Amino acid sequence: MINLGMASLRLCAGLVGRRSGFCARSLRTITGMTVSQIDEEVAKLLELKTQLGGDEGRHQFTLKTAKGTRDYNPKQMAIREKVFNTIISCFKRHGAENIDTPVFELKETLTGKYGEDSKLIYDLKDQGGELLSLRYDLTVPFARYLAMNKVTNIKRYHIAKVYRRDNPAMTRGRYREFYQCDFDIAGQYDPMIPDAECLKIVHEILSELELGDFRIKVNDRRILDGMFAVCGVPDDKFRTICSTVDKLDKMSWEDVRSEMVKEKGLSEEAADQIGQYVSLQGGMDLAERLLQDAKMSQSKQACAGLTDMKQLFSYLQLFQVTDKVVFDLSLARGLDYYTGVIYEAILTQTGPVPVAATQNGAGEKAEEGVSVGSVAGGGRYDGLVGMFDPKGRKVPCVGVSIGIERVFSIMEQKAEASAEKVRTTETQVMVASAQKNLLEERLRLTAELWNAGIKAEVMYKKNPKLLSQLQHCEDSGIPLVAIIGEQELKDGVVKLRTVHSREEIDVSRAELVEEIKRRTSDV
Amino acid sequence: MINLGMASLRLCAGLVGRRSGFCARSLRTITGMTVSQIDEEVAKLLELKTQLGGDEGRHQFTLKTAKGTRDYNPKQMAIREKVFNTIISCFKRHGAENIDTPVFELKETLTGKYGEDSKLIYDLKDQGGELLSLRYDLTVPFARYLAMNKVTNIKRYHIAKVYRRDNPAMTRGRYREFYQCDFDIAGQYDPMIPDAECLKIVHEILSELELGDFRIKVNDRRILDGMFAVCGVPDDKFRTICSTVDKLDKMSWEDVRSEMVKEKGLSEEAADQIGQYVSLQGGMDLAERLLQDAKMSQSKQACAGLTDMKQLFSYLQLFQVTDKVVFDLSLARGLDYYTGVIYEAILTQTGPVPVAATQNGAGEKAEEGVSVGSVAGGGRYDGLVGMFDPKGRKVPCVGVSIGIERVFSIMEQKAEASAEKVRTTETQVMVASAQKNLLEERLRLTAELWNAGIKAEVMYKKNPKLLSQLQHCEDSGIPLVAIIGEQELKDGVVKLRTVHSREEIDVSRAELVEEIKRRTSDV
């Protein structure tokens, strides 16, 4: 219940007591209050809060990142770079261009695009000016970009962080700030060709990342809607029933059924009919069967979706990816904007259980045979761009988003388990000396190497011990050491030491760069 | 003047009139108001605003990005990728590791770090839970990272967007969302060695980006503070006078002097003495001269700074970068956290005047000989990590931030002016056909090429015209076309066409991949 009146009354009374002339300016009564007047009110209250907060908050400093977010340390970044390179290579192989959009959008740009998930959007504080929100995905900003720039066809990728005020489960790679790697094809084309390429891309990326076996579930919003119609779901309940079906990957059918009937008010008969359909899985054969299905075939929408599904599978056969793709009628995906094909990729192998997860107990336990969850998803959204175009001009789009936080988690665990050390720098050579008073000579040689494009490090100490210089090479995997001393300087040579074998040879200063390049050409 | 009382009073009265029982809950009077009570008030007002806004705002949808932000289109992204590659190569050449931090931090993490610039911080809306702000730079999050993870030495780079609610001047590359490319060295080392490396890095990057001539101004907070002390500035005015001196790159000395005297209450004598010092520029010689200066030499702090400045220049000589570095006593830099050496790089050549700027008139005009502004800056901040450590343990740090938005602007203008076309994809070959009904064969061949690692595109049409397929290659710079027809399929060959020369040869299907690789090895 809202309790504004008394609080503001007292607040006013108190302030009047403290400052004279406070209630002087005349304002209209509430029935005439405008947004900007409320803004002023809010600003005043917040200023008051700042004054109070300055005293109350002083001693509660906490050293942490915001809830649901994390830093990436150098080792994690090295792994992340490798994953990104694999994904970007794939996107480029498919001829995609790259775009970027701001991290925040006008709040109204995101309004009405995410259905029940809209509550998870991060808003920025109203500090005067526009109302802004952090992007929730990369799809809506992409559609806004297309409409704003009147782009009618493009194949682009976009890799960036998105933000959701969800319940984080960080041990399972679920964060409030996380990367999405999106690939989308916009344009008016013949049916299912771009859609098939998106699935081919998911197949390539998940294969190349070597994350173990995976499956790509495919369905179609038109098949879902047709199914809801023939099962007797009222039109205005399609979206909310769809959201409930979407929970089938986390909840049992019994619980989903119960939510439909008890919370959403669906009839038991309708729920049971849906239950029969959503248990179906198959390939092109299933699409054919359902086209003959007495009930399904009554829905024009379903028939259109099923015909396209057959077409899609024929292209997937040409792309040789049908081994991993399943037509699954239980796949729903919650977002409002999908209009056609939808898909989601899951890893089917049980990953190693993260240590933190097992410590947290049963709730987080990854059980034998249970999938570690969705790692990619997407679909067709032919209406979204039209929502932004002043004249409602549509640009058909289909795309896929790789959710790589879980991929990172798995790769990190693999790296932990592996004997091979992850290098966090690419340094080829350490410039060192065993004797004192050679800092200037070390710096001079290091600069020579930098200028020749060699990746080189030098210790920031006047007289470091040789052992500590060598130890740094061992620790960070630097393969070579260029050692100088009085004698080497006199002879115009450098002692080049291979860290791994401890072998040392004298190399003339003039040949040093070439020798380092030759020895590290595979690094 | 705050005018809270009457507004809230009326607001209350109005609401009471509309809803019964509205003012029922009892609250303490203002003298006892707590932050959480104010929060409640604010939430209620904002809810009311939403109710109103829902009606008022409906028809005002605007298709734009948030003020001061922009999208990057594929061409801009291609340029951006090139610039980033140059910068990252340099950072890696110097042995830096990479880290990443979240885009927002706890609000208190940023509090008290930016002096007068704190008002430019973007706050997130209080949606329950922690109070958050978007990062203002990468330095404070870095210091928080070091303290939180108890890292005492690291050389890292971090490339990410930062956020400032500043007045945007987008034609000059000044945005509210912009990239920083930061390189920092943390650790207890011998004086000025890491500091010199930071300047070497700025020199390398600005040289490699070929942006024209540049200069790197260097100063030291200790020299500034010593100068303020011997010129008679009261201790508590150091920071604010420093902020004013910082404006010397945008304002004349007369205006700066006037701000010191009239706004900040400094004596005219003190201001004039400062005026004499801040006109000085030089190199190691100037540092030596000031060490002998009757007044300067009275300040211990200034002497420490000047001695280090001499040392710094000796290292810069070894790195062969003194041609671009100037010891400049007018360089101040506004941020609170610097404790030692500070620096800033400016481009000294007049760039081409952006079209939008000349259209905007005089205010934006880049005049002959006027610098296009700062492109890099940084310095030493030995106290910042200690502000986060519960026990106040210090980790000395020095770093540099490359502000690349201006660099992008310049590179974009160069690309516009150049005859050479910027490619936005890396596609090597287009799979095409001149005949109808070959979609399936085109898809099959394209998948073969993808699987062999070739970057290939195919048109998403059942029967595209050969001309439109070739036109796409011309438009996007694809060098090769693999053409198939009935005859080629029968013969087991592909007609490989070079777009540039229009030359066509038949290549056996088995040799196609190798042939494409051979012909595009320089792409």
Coordinates of N, CA and C in Angstrom, one line a residue, chain A residues 137 148 158 167-168 235 343 355 365 372-373 403 418 430 446 477 481:
Chain A
D137 N 19.7 -7.3 -23.9 CA 20.2 -8.2 -24.8 C 20.8 -7.4 -26.0
M148 N 16.8 2.9 -37.2 CA 17.3 4.2 -37.1 C 18.2 4.5 -38.3
H158 N 27.9 -9.1 -33.1 CA 28.1 -8.1 -32.0 C 28.4 -8.8 -30.8
N167 N 18.4 -13.6 -10.5 CA 19.1 -14.2 -9.3 C 20.4 -14.8 -9.9
P168 N 21.5 -14.3 -9.5 CA 22.7 -14.9 -10.0 C 23.0 -16.3 -9.4
D235 N -6.9 -17.0 -27.0 CA -5.9 -16.2 -27.7 C -5.1 -15.3 -26.7
Y343 N 15.4 -21.6 -31.5 CA 16.3 -22.8 -31.2 C 17.1 -22.5 -29.9
V355 N 33.8 -26.8 -7.7 CA 34.0 -26.9 -6.3 C 33.0 -26.2 -5.5
K365 N 23.9 -29.0 -7.2 CA 24.6 -30.2 -7.6 C 24.3 -30.5 -9.1
V372 N 24.3 -29.2 -18.5 CA 24.8 -28.1 -17.8 C 24.1 -26.8 -18.3
G373 N 23.1 -27.0 -19.1 CA 22.2 -25.8 -19.5 C 22.5 -25.3 -20.9
G403 N 25.8 -17.8 -25.5 CA 25.9 -17.3 -24.1 C 27.2 -18.0 -23.5
S418 N 43.9 -29.3 -16.4 CA 45.0 -29.7 -17.3 C 46.4 -29.4 -16.7
M430 N 63.3 -12.0 -21.8 CA 63.6 -11.1 -20.6 C 65.0 -10.6 -20.8
T446 N 66.5 -3.3 -24.1 CA 65.1 -3.6 -24.1 C 64.4 -2.7 -25.1
G477 N 56.4 -18.1 -18.0 CA 56.5 -18.9 -19.3 C 57.3 -18.2 -20.4
V481 N 66.0 -15.7 -22.3 CA 66.6 -14.6 -21.5 C 67.8 -14.0 -22.3

